[in-house]
Short mmCIF file of C-alpha atoms in Angstrom, two decimals:
data_model
loop_
_atom_site.label_atom_id
_atom_site.label_comp_id
_atom_site.label_asym_id
_atom_site.label_seq_id
_atom_site.Cartn_x
_atom_site.Cartn_y
_atom_site.Cartn_z
CA LEU A 206 76.93 109.07 107.02
CA LYS A 207 79.09 108.00 104.79
CA GLU A 208 79.48 111.42 102.75
CA LEU A 209 79.35 113.35 107.02
CA ASN A 210 82.18 110.70 107.35
CA ARG A 211 83.80 111.64 103.86
CA LEU A 212 84.05 115.85 104.19
CA LYS A 213 84.73 114.87 108.14
CA ASP A 214 87.37 113.13 106.77
CA GLU A 215 88.54 115.85 104.52
CA ILE A 216 87.92 119.20 107.03
CA ILE A 217 90.57 116.80 108.90
CA ALA A 218 92.96 116.44 105.79
CA VAL A 219 92.85 120.39 105.08
CA CYS A 220 93.40 121.19 108.99
CA SER A 221 95.87 118.95 109.51
CA HIS A 222 97.68 120.45 106.66
CA ASP A 223 97.26 124.19 107.34
CA LEU A 224 97.98 123.70 110.85
CA ARG A 225 100.75 121.83 110.86
CA ALA A 226 102.80 123.03 107.38
CA PRO A 227 103.33 126.98 109.68
CA LEU A 228 104.29 124.48 112.89
CA GLN A 229 106.85 122.41 110.84
CA VAL A 230 108.24 125.71 109.50
CA LEU A 231 108.95 127.11 112.82
CA LEU A 232 110.46 123.93 114.48
CA GLY A 233 112.20 123.52 111.44
CA HIS A 234 113.80 127.06 111.74
CA GLY A 235 114.55 126.36 115.34
CA ARG A 236 116.47 123.35 115.29
CA LEU A 237 118.51 124.64 113.03
CA LEU A 238 119.71 127.90 115.11
CA LEU A 239 120.22 125.48 118.05
CA GLU A 240 122.91 123.94 115.74
CA SER A 241 124.89 127.72 114.98
CA THR A 242 126.83 129.82 117.23
CA ILE A 243 124.73 131.76 119.82
CA THR A 244 125.04 132.83 123.14
CA ALA A 245 123.82 131.01 126.51
CA GLU A 246 121.39 133.24 126.41
CA GLN A 247 120.24 132.44 122.87
CA LYS A 248 119.90 129.46 123.17
CA GLN A 249 117.67 129.53 126.02
CA SER A 250 115.03 131.47 124.54
CA ILE A 251 114.98 129.22 121.33
CA GLU A 252 115.30 126.29 123.58
CA ALA A 253 111.72 127.78 124.99
CA ILE A 254 110.23 128.84 121.86
CA ILE A 255 110.64 125.33 120.36
CA ARG A 256 109.40 123.93 123.40
CA GLN A 257 106.30 125.84 122.87
CA GLY A 258 105.94 125.29 119.28
CA ARG A 259 105.42 121.81 120.75
CA LYS A 260 103.33 122.22 123.16
CA ILE A 261 101.02 123.71 120.59
CA LEU A 262 101.65 120.74 118.13
CA GLY A 263 100.32 118.56 120.78
CA LEU A 264 97.29 120.81 121.09
CA VAL A 265 96.77 120.56 117.29
CA GLU A 266 97.08 116.42 117.43
CA SER A 267 95.54 116.19 120.26
CA LEU A 268 92.38 118.11 118.58
CA LEU A 269 92.56 116.52 115.47
CA GLU A 270 93.10 112.68 117.04
CA LYS A 271 89.67 113.00 118.54
CA GLY A 272 88.21 113.87 115.14
CA LYS A 273 89.90 110.58 113.82
CA GLY A 274 87.02 107.97 115.54
CA GLU A 275 87.74 104.98 117.52
CA ALA A 276 89.77 102.99 114.66
CA ALA A 277 92.04 105.58 113.32
CA ARG A 278 92.63 106.53 116.90
CA LEU A 279 93.82 102.40 117.85
CA SER A 280 96.29 103.10 115.80
CA ILE A 281 100.34 103.58 115.52
CA GLU A 282 102.75 104.99 113.87
CA PRO A 283 105.88 102.88 114.19
CA ARG A 284 109.27 104.43 114.30
CA ARG A 285 112.83 103.61 115.89
CA LEU A 286 112.78 105.99 118.96
CA ASP A 287 114.75 106.21 122.37
CA MET A 288 112.50 106.07 125.05
CA ALA A 289 115.49 107.32 127.17
CA VAL A 290 115.39 110.57 125.26
CA LEU A 291 112.37 110.81 125.57
CA CYS A 292 111.32 110.31 128.71
CA LYS A 293 113.94 113.24 129.80
CA GLU A 294 112.30 115.69 127.26
CA SER A 295 108.77 114.67 129.17
CA THR A 296 110.12 115.29 132.20
CA HIS A 297 112.04 118.60 131.17
CA GLU A 298 109.29 120.12 129.62
CA LEU A 299 106.62 120.24 132.72
CA ASN A 300 109.75 121.05 134.79
CA ILE A 301 107.42 124.50 134.77
CA LEU A 302 104.26 122.16 135.92
CA ALA A 303 106.07 121.14 138.76
CA ALA A 304 107.73 124.21 140.29
CA GLN A 305 104.55 126.71 140.13
CA ARG A 306 103.24 122.97 142.15
CA GLY A 307 106.81 123.10 144.21
CA VAL A 308 107.45 119.62 143.70
CA THR A 309 110.65 118.40 142.36
CA LEU A 310 110.76 116.78 139.23
CA ARG A 311 113.36 114.77 137.79
CA ALA A 312 114.09 111.64 135.62
CA GLU A 313 116.92 108.88 135.76
CA ALA A 314 117.43 107.42 132.62
CA PRO A 315 120.31 105.99 131.12
CA GLU A 316 122.15 106.78 127.36
CA SER A 317 119.80 104.98 125.13
CA LEU A 318 117.31 102.50 125.61
CA MET A 319 115.82 101.86 121.55
CA LEU A 320 112.25 100.73 120.78
CA ILE A 321 110.19 100.52 118.08
CA GLY A 322 106.61 102.23 118.85
CA ASP A 323 104.53 105.80 118.08
CA GLU A 324 106.69 109.34 119.37
CA VAL A 325 103.10 110.81 119.56
CA LYS A 326 101.40 108.65 121.54
CA LEU A 327 104.35 107.50 123.46
CA HIS A 328 104.35 110.76 124.64
CA GLU A 329 101.10 111.55 125.98
CA VAL A 330 101.29 108.50 127.78
CA LEU A 331 104.18 110.25 129.40
CA GLN A 332 102.58 113.10 129.72
CA ASN A 333 99.67 112.00 131.47
CA LEU A 334 101.35 109.77 134.12
CA ILE A 335 103.73 112.65 134.95
CA THR A 336 101.83 115.53 135.49
CA ASN A 337 98.99 112.88 136.88
CA ALA A 338 101.56 112.13 139.26
CA ILE A 339 102.02 116.19 139.65
CA HIS A 340 99.09 117.25 141.00
CA HIS A 341 99.27 114.07 143.71
CA ALA A 342 102.40 114.42 145.30
CA LYS A 343 102.84 116.18 148.55
CA ASP A 344 103.39 119.82 148.79
CA SER A 345 107.03 120.34 148.03
CA GLY A 346 107.48 116.79 147.47
CA ARG A 347 109.37 114.52 144.56
CA VAL A 348 108.23 113.01 141.45
CA THR A 349 110.74 110.96 139.88
CA VAL A 350 111.22 109.04 136.38
CA ARG A 351 113.00 105.97 135.22
CA ALA A 352 113.64 104.29 132.81
CA LEU A 353 115.50 101.25 132.76
CA ARG A 354 116.04 97.95 130.85
CA LEU A 355 114.85 94.71 131.83
CA THR A 356 116.08 91.09 130.52
CA ARG A 357 113.48 88.52 129.50
CA PRO A 358 113.26 85.34 128.08
CA ASP A 359 110.93 86.99 124.84
CA GLY A 360 112.87 90.14 124.89
CA ASP A 361 114.29 92.96 126.20
CA ALA A 362 111.67 95.21 127.69
CA VAL A 363 111.88 98.88 128.21
CA LYS A 364 110.36 99.39 132.09
CA ILE A 365 109.22 103.08 132.95
CA THR A 366 107.98 104.42 136.32
CA VAL A 367 106.41 107.14 137.20
CA GLN A 368 106.25 107.34 141.26
CA ASP A 369 105.32 110.41 143.40
CA ASP A 370 104.81 110.59 147.47
CA GLY A 371 101.19 111.83 148.07
CA SER A 372 98.72 109.52 149.85
CA GLY A 373 98.40 106.81 147.45
CA ILE A 374 95.72 104.86 146.17
CA PRO A 375 93.92 101.73 148.87
CA PRO A 376 94.83 97.93 147.08
CA ASP A 377 91.42 97.75 146.09
CA GLU A 378 90.92 100.50 144.40
CA LEU A 379 93.98 100.10 141.93
CA HIS A 380 91.71 98.33 139.57
CA LEU A 381 89.55 101.22 138.97
CA VAL A 382 92.34 103.78 137.59
CA PHE A 383 92.37 102.63 134.27
CA ASP A 384 88.37 102.16 133.71
CA ARG A 385 87.15 104.48 130.86
CA TYR A 386 83.40 104.97 132.41
CA ARG A 387 84.29 105.15 136.37
CA HIS A 388 86.95 107.85 138.11
CA GLY A 389 89.47 106.24 140.64
CA PRO A 390 90.31 108.29 143.83
CA LYS A 391 91.09 112.10 143.22
CA GLY A 392 89.81 112.08 139.92
CA THR A 393 92.78 110.35 137.95
CA GLY A 394 90.01 110.40 135.13
CA LEU A 395 89.71 109.62 131.64
CA GLY A 396 93.92 109.98 130.85
CA LEU A 397 94.93 106.75 132.86
CA ALA A 398 92.26 105.25 130.28
CA ILE A 399 93.93 106.17 126.93
CA CYS A 400 97.51 105.33 129.11
CA LYS A 401 96.29 101.85 128.97
CA GLU A 402 95.06 101.38 125.54
CA PHE A 403 98.19 103.02 123.76
CA VAL A 404 100.66 100.85 125.98
CA GLU A 405 98.87 97.98 125.10
CA LEU A 406 98.98 99.21 121.61
CA HIS A 407 102.33 98.69 121.41
CA GLY A 408 102.15 95.16 122.75
CA GLY A 409 103.21 96.11 126.56
CA GLU A 410 101.88 96.54 129.85
CA ILE A 411 100.82 99.29 132.23
CA TRP A 412 99.75 98.75 136.03
CA ALA A 413 99.84 100.68 138.86
CA GLU A 414 101.07 99.97 142.86
CA SER A 415 100.95 101.57 146.17
CA PRO A 416 104.03 100.92 148.17
CA PRO A 417 104.09 100.33 151.64
CA GLU A 418 106.06 103.87 152.49
CA GLY A 419 103.18 105.56 150.77
CA GLY A 420 102.49 107.05 147.19
CA CYS A 421 101.94 105.38 144.17
CA ILE A 422 104.33 104.40 141.41
CA PHE A 423 102.80 103.96 137.68
CA VAL A 424 105.13 101.22 135.69
CA PHE A 425 104.51 100.23 131.97
CA THR A 426 106.86 97.41 129.95
CA LEU A 427 107.45 98.16 126.13
CA PRO A 428 109.61 95.70 123.91
CA MET A 429 112.88 96.71 122.73
CA ALA A 430 113.84 96.78 119.34
CA GLN A 431 115.57 94.34 118.38
CA GLU A 432 119.58 95.52 117.62
CA ALA A 433 121.16 93.62 114.40
CA PRO A 434 124.64 92.48 114.98
CA ARG A 435 126.71 95.36 113.07
CA LYS A 436 128.55 94.42 110.19
CA PRO A 437 132.22 95.50 110.25
CA GLN A 438 133.11 98.74 108.38
CA THR A 439 135.09 98.55 104.91
CA VAL A 440 137.88 101.70 105.13
CA VAL A 441 136.95 103.79 101.79
CA LYS A 442 140.43 105.24 100.46
CA GLU A 443 138.69 107.63 98.05
CA GLU A 444 135.67 110.18 99.34
CA PRO A 445 132.76 109.07 97.98
CA VAL A 446 130.45 110.86 95.85
CA GLN A 447 127.24 112.57 97.52
CA PRO A 448 124.07 110.89 96.36
CA ARG A 449 121.31 113.29 94.65
CA VAL A 450 118.26 114.30 96.37
CA LEU A 451 115.65 115.82 94.50
CA VAL A 452 113.09 117.80 97.06
CA VAL A 453 109.71 118.58 95.66
CA GLU A 454 108.21 121.22 97.62
CA ASP A 455 105.95 124.40 97.26
CA GLU A 456 106.35 126.15 100.24
CA ALA A 457 109.58 128.23 99.83
CA GLU A 458 110.08 127.62 103.80
CA ILE A 459 109.11 124.04 103.94
CA ALA A 460 112.00 123.45 101.34
CA ALA A 461 113.89 125.30 102.99
CA VAL A 462 114.47 123.26 105.74
CA LEU A 463 114.65 120.34 104.03
CA ALA A 464 117.68 121.48 101.90
CA GLU A 465 119.74 122.51 104.76
CA VAL A 466 118.56 119.58 106.71
CA LEU A 467 119.69 117.02 103.71
CA ARG A 468 122.58 119.53 101.89
CA SER A 469 124.79 118.24 105.72
CA ARG A 470 124.59 114.43 103.43
CA TYR A 471 123.48 115.00 100.08
CA ARG A 472 123.28 117.19 97.12
CA VAL A 473 119.73 118.66 96.99
CA GLU A 474 117.90 120.23 94.27
CA VAL A 475 114.80 121.66 94.54
CA ALA A 476 111.73 121.77 93.15
CA ARG A 477 108.62 123.68 93.41
CA ASP A 478 105.61 121.30 92.12
CA GLY A 479 104.33 118.16 90.83
CA GLN A 480 105.09 118.57 87.28
CA GLU A 481 107.98 120.23 88.02
CA GLY A 482 109.67 117.58 90.77
CA LEU A 483 108.82 115.09 87.93
CA ALA A 484 110.22 116.83 85.13
CA ARG A 485 113.60 117.07 86.87
CA ALA A 486 113.41 113.62 88.16
CA ARG A 487 113.31 112.43 84.34
CA THR A 488 116.64 114.66 83.54
CA MET A 489 118.94 114.29 86.62
CA ARG A 490 117.78 110.60 87.38
CA PRO A 491 118.63 111.08 92.01
CA GLU A 492 119.18 108.68 93.88
CA LEU A 493 115.98 109.91 96.02
CA VAL A 494 113.37 112.14 95.71
CA VAL A 495 111.43 113.59 98.66
CA MET A 496 107.82 115.05 98.00
CA ASP A 497 105.49 116.49 99.66
CA VAL A 498 101.94 114.76 98.53
CA PHE A 499 99.84 118.15 98.68
CA LEU A 500 101.33 119.76 95.21
CA PRO A 501 99.84 122.22 92.83
CA LYS A 502 100.04 121.23 89.57
CA LEU A 503 100.64 117.66 89.91
CA ASP A 504 100.29 116.03 93.69
CA GLY A 505 102.87 113.59 95.27
CA LEU A 506 100.85 110.30 94.36
CA GLU A 507 100.14 111.05 91.25
CA ALA A 508 104.25 112.29 90.28
CA THR A 509 104.78 109.10 92.64
CA VAL A 510 102.49 106.83 90.31
CA ALA A 511 104.18 108.54 87.25
CA LEU A 512 107.47 107.75 87.88
CA LYS A 513 106.96 104.36 88.99
CA SER A 514 105.73 104.02 85.24
CA SER A 515 108.59 104.82 83.70
CA SER A 516 110.56 102.14 83.13
CA ASP A 517 113.95 105.15 83.02
CA THR A 518 112.83 106.52 86.59
CA ALA A 519 111.20 103.31 88.34
CA HIS A 520 114.36 102.61 90.10
CA ILE A 521 113.79 106.00 92.21
CA PRO A 522 112.67 106.26 96.02
CA VAL A 523 109.92 108.31 96.55
CA ILE A 524 109.49 109.69 100.35
CA LEU A 525 106.32 111.14 101.20
CA LEU A 526 105.42 113.84 103.32
CA SER A 527 101.75 114.62 104.44
CA ALA A 528 100.47 116.67 107.11
CA HIS A 529 97.97 113.86 106.75
CA GLN A 530 98.33 110.96 109.42
CA GLY A 531 95.88 108.42 108.78
CA VAL A 532 96.86 104.77 108.42
CA ALA A 533 94.90 104.92 105.16
CA GLU A 534 96.97 107.79 103.21
CA LYS A 535 100.41 105.45 104.33
CA VAL A 536 99.31 102.20 102.86
CA ARG A 537 97.41 104.08 99.42
CA ALA A 538 101.12 105.85 99.50
CA LEU A 539 102.82 102.68 99.51
CA ASN A 540 100.65 100.71 96.87
CA LEU A 541 101.43 103.71 94.81
CA GLY A 542 105.11 102.78 95.26
CA ALA A 543 106.91 105.35 97.61
CA VAL A 544 109.26 103.40 99.66
CA ASP A 545 108.35 105.99 103.83
CA TYR A 546 105.65 108.35 104.01
CA MET A 547 106.53 110.31 106.78
CA SER A 548 103.93 112.87 108.78
CA LYS A 549 104.70 116.22 108.72
CA PRO A 550 106.21 118.35 111.07
CA PHE A 551 108.83 116.22 110.58
CA ASN A 552 112.11 115.29 113.47
CA ALA A 553 115.73 116.20 111.17
CA MET A 554 116.91 113.23 112.32
CA GLU A 555 114.63 111.31 111.55
CA LEU A 556 114.39 112.27 108.12
CA LEU A 557 118.01 111.81 107.51
CA ASN A 558 118.06 108.08 109.49
CA ARG A 559 114.71 107.32 106.75
CA THR A 560 116.16 108.95 103.82
CA GLU A 561 119.67 107.26 104.44
CA ARG A 562 118.21 104.04 105.20
CA ALA A 563 115.97 104.00 101.54
CA LEU A 564 119.05 105.09 99.98
CA LYS A 565 120.85 101.48 101.46
CA ALA A 566 117.62 99.92 100.77
CA ALA A 567 117.22 101.49 96.56
CA SER A 568 121.24 99.63 96.82
CA SER A 569 120.56 96.48 97.90
CA GLU A 570 117.65 95.89 95.33
CA ARG A 571 120.21 97.18 92.52
CA GLU A 572 122.71 94.37 93.27
CA VAL A 573 120.02 91.83 93.63
CA GLU A 574 118.90 92.57 90.50
CA ARG A 575 122.59 92.58 88.61
CA PRO A 576 122.93 90.40 86.09
CA SER A 577 126.68 90.23 86.36
CA ALA A 578 125.83 88.67 89.76
CA VAL A 579 127.99 84.94 89.30
CA THR A 580 126.53 83.67 92.97
CA LEU A 581 122.94 83.81 94.20
CA ARG A 582 122.92 84.34 98.04
CA SER A 583 120.99 81.59 99.87
CA GLY A 584 117.18 81.07 99.55
CA SER A 585 117.07 82.11 96.05
CA ASP A 586 115.94 80.67 93.13
CA PRO A 587 118.28 80.23 90.22
CA GLY A 588 115.59 80.56 87.06
CA THR A 589 114.18 83.71 88.53
CA ASN A 590 116.69 85.44 90.64
CA LEU A 591 114.09 85.53 93.43
CA TYR A 592 113.60 83.86 96.83
CA ASP A 593 112.68 80.22 96.54
CA LYS A 594 110.75 78.65 99.12
CA ARG A 595 113.10 78.18 102.02
CA GLY A 596 114.24 81.73 101.34
CA LEU A 597 110.69 83.03 101.67
CA MET A 598 109.71 80.70 104.67
CA ALA A 599 112.86 82.35 106.22
CA LYS A 600 111.94 86.20 105.68
CA LEU A 601 108.43 85.44 106.05
CA GLU A 602 108.82 83.48 110.04
CA VAL A 603 110.82 87.54 110.96
CA GLU A 604 108.54 89.87 109.28
CA VAL A 605 105.04 87.91 110.61
CA ALA A 606 107.01 87.51 114.21
CA LYS A 607 107.07 91.24 113.51
CA VAL A 608 103.70 92.50 112.54
CA ARG A 609 101.84 90.56 115.15
CA ARG A 610 104.08 91.73 117.55
CA TYR A 611 103.25 96.01 116.41
CA HIS A 612 99.83 95.53 115.24
CA ARG A 613 101.29 96.00 111.71
CA PRO A 614 98.63 94.69 108.73
CA MET A 615 100.66 92.11 105.90
CA SER A 616 99.12 90.22 103.28
CA VAL A 617 100.60 86.87 101.31
CA ALA A 618 99.32 86.52 98.21
CA VAL A 619 100.00 83.36 96.29
CA LEU A 620 99.27 83.69 92.42
CA ARG A 621 98.95 80.02 90.37
CA PRO A 622 98.97 79.12 86.73
CA GLU A 623 95.96 77.59 84.80
CA ARG A 624 98.33 75.04 84.71
CA PRO A 625 101.97 74.15 85.81
CA GLN A 626 105.25 74.65 84.24
CA ALA A 627 107.79 72.77 83.61
CA ASP A 628 109.95 75.66 82.14
CA VAL A 629 110.63 78.97 84.52
CA PRO A 630 108.19 81.68 83.90
CA ARG A 631 111.00 84.60 84.38
CA GLY A 632 108.49 87.27 82.54
CA VAL A 633 106.67 86.75 84.88
CA ALA A 634 109.30 87.34 87.57
CA ASP A 635 110.69 89.73 85.93
CA VAL A 636 106.55 91.89 86.04
CA LEU A 637 106.92 91.40 89.55
CA ARG A 638 110.41 92.43 90.15
CA LYS A 639 109.11 96.03 88.03
CA ARG A 640 105.85 96.68 89.04
CA LEU A 641 105.78 95.74 93.01
CA ARG A 642 108.26 98.45 95.60
CA PRO A 643 110.98 97.29 97.00
CA GLN A 644 110.26 96.49 100.62
CA ASP A 645 107.71 93.72 98.79
CA ALA A 646 109.44 90.01 98.88
CA VAL A 647 109.09 87.48 95.76
CA ALA A 648 108.99 84.35 95.79
CA HIS A 649 109.49 81.35 92.80
CA MET A 650 107.52 78.27 94.62
CA GLY A 651 108.39 75.62 91.59
CA SER A 652 106.15 75.05 89.41
CA GLY A 653 105.27 78.40 87.84
CA VAL A 654 103.33 79.33 91.38
CA PHE A 655 104.41 82.91 92.89
CA CYS A 656 104.23 84.04 96.22
CA VAL A 657 104.58 88.08 97.52
CA MET A 658 104.24 89.37 100.60
CA LEU A 659 103.19 92.65 100.71
CA PRO A 660 104.08 94.94 104.18
CA GLU A 661 101.85 97.39 105.47
CA CYS A 662 98.72 96.09 103.20
CA ASP A 663 95.76 94.49 104.57
CA ALA A 664 93.70 91.27 102.67
CA GLU A 665 92.28 94.63 100.41
CA SER A 666 94.09 96.83 99.44
CA ALA A 667 96.71 93.96 98.15
CA ARG A 668 93.81 92.46 96.22
CA ASN A 669 93.85 95.59 94.88
CA VAL A 670 97.73 95.60 93.87
CA ILE A 671 97.23 91.88 92.64
CA GLN A 672 94.15 92.57 90.43
CA ARG A 673 95.78 95.27 89.03
CA LEU A 674 99.28 93.53 87.53
CA LEU A 675 97.15 90.05 86.12
CA PRO A 676 96.37 91.20 83.11
CA GLU A 677 100.07 91.83 82.55
CA LEU A 678 101.09 88.47 84.01
CA GLN A 679 98.69 87.03 81.43
CA THR A 680 100.18 89.32 78.82
CA SER A 681 103.91 88.22 79.51
CA SER A 682 103.14 84.14 79.74
CA GLY A 683 100.33 83.70 78.16
CA LEU A 684 98.81 82.44 81.16
CA ALA A 685 96.21 83.19 83.27
CA TYR A 686 96.81 83.34 87.22
CA GLN A 687 94.42 82.89 89.83
CA PRO A 688 95.79 85.20 93.10
CA ALA A 689 94.81 84.36 96.97
CA VAL A 690 95.28 86.86 99.54
CA ALA A 691 95.45 86.89 103.19
CA ASP A 692 96.54 88.94 106.10
CA VAL A 693 99.12 87.32 107.96
CA SER A 694 98.54 90.10 110.73
CA GLN A 695 95.13 89.26 111.45
CA ASP A 696 95.74 85.10 111.38
CA SER A 697 97.37 83.44 114.37
CA ASP A 698 98.30 80.02 112.31
CA PRO A 699 101.82 79.40 111.50
CA VAL A 700 103.41 80.46 108.30
CA ASP A 701 103.38 77.08 106.65
CA ARG A 702 100.17 77.05 107.64
CA ILE A 703 98.96 79.96 106.27
CA LEU A 704 100.53 79.60 102.48
CA ASP A 705 99.34 75.57 102.72
CA LYS A 706 95.98 77.38 103.02
CA LEU A 707 96.24 79.80 100.22
CA GLY A 708 97.40 77.12 97.74
CA ALA A 709 100.89 77.44 97.50
CA PRO A 710 103.15 74.09 96.57
CA LEU A 711 105.82 73.30 100.31
CA VAL A 712 106.37 70.42 99.11
CA SER A 713 108.47 69.86 96.20
#
């Protein structure tokens, strides 16, 4: 059975790559055409091509989703997205179906409603609810999709309602509509059960209402993204030099789309296989590498390991692209040193946002490591320039709340030396800083004890990462280190209690 499962996963990976790649080319060139100077008629035709391409992509995603099994299907790939835009797009995509049934379909939404979520799964929720409403509306009836912001004590939320003017559902049968094993009135079926699963995966709620005036309203809420306070922008007198980005992609059409999108902000060079990409990265020292996983001669994962193993290129952030969307693949890529992992086909704006985020994170990391820095930030250990106890606790409180809310893995490891150390173990600090990813957080807790925070890592993956580091830690310090690891997303205890269980010294 294990071998059959492995073969199934391999087939899914190959199909993912072979089916998504041509769609990415079509959709990418379609979006580029929309940004060029075209007539109204040409724009209408191109928009139709993009809509149909997205529908085909949706079918591909649905087929692949069904083949992944329950555990993989009930996971999310979170990113920042605009729910107001998604509501409008989903409504627009179903206008033809509504017109065929003589139903008026419209969306009411503000300019923007930002949240963290899985766009594919939330798009499927909206498609299911709107399609269901169209089928149950009166002849020449009306379906209205509304999106609004809710202010709540536990944090703002997005509220989405999908209302039809059909015959409605008797109040005593409303509880049946989300039941996977029973059909609600008029055969609402499995789609609503999937909607419930997907909404709850995002920490949201979904329910149905039968208003007195008739019809039915499906309602779901989702927690909104917390906006960081904006910093005042510094006026720059000189035009800054654009960062250099190396694109490593073997398919010429996809490489052309990537280069075209990225050239709007960066200087771009292209390599056609993993070996060429590695050689170019070593010679040109780009500020960022955007690389496919499936490459000839040397795959993207192996190239990433090679880059991170050299002191000359270890600082270069790597974003990996793949048609394989599994969480295990993403975690593996991040463990090997990638700063991000994007699924194909990609959205142009999402790609630009992620590249900008990776470049900013790398720049911040260099600022922290700069030896000439005179003033350490609050919460830093002066002997190692890492987080101290207070800094780590503050960061963990924020990050643990996020991963528990959005059901993402994150592990914490405590490394204790075989005997307490009076002197600051700078060699250990240097190894941890060099070998771990930019998004990982490292703290010196005192007496030679270190604590490591590993986002997007379950406990098993984190143990593997730490075990690989232990020989180098012993070489640099002359001490054997004992690790203790826990997945904090699976533990409901407060942060200080988790660290205490792992053996971290919380009291000086």
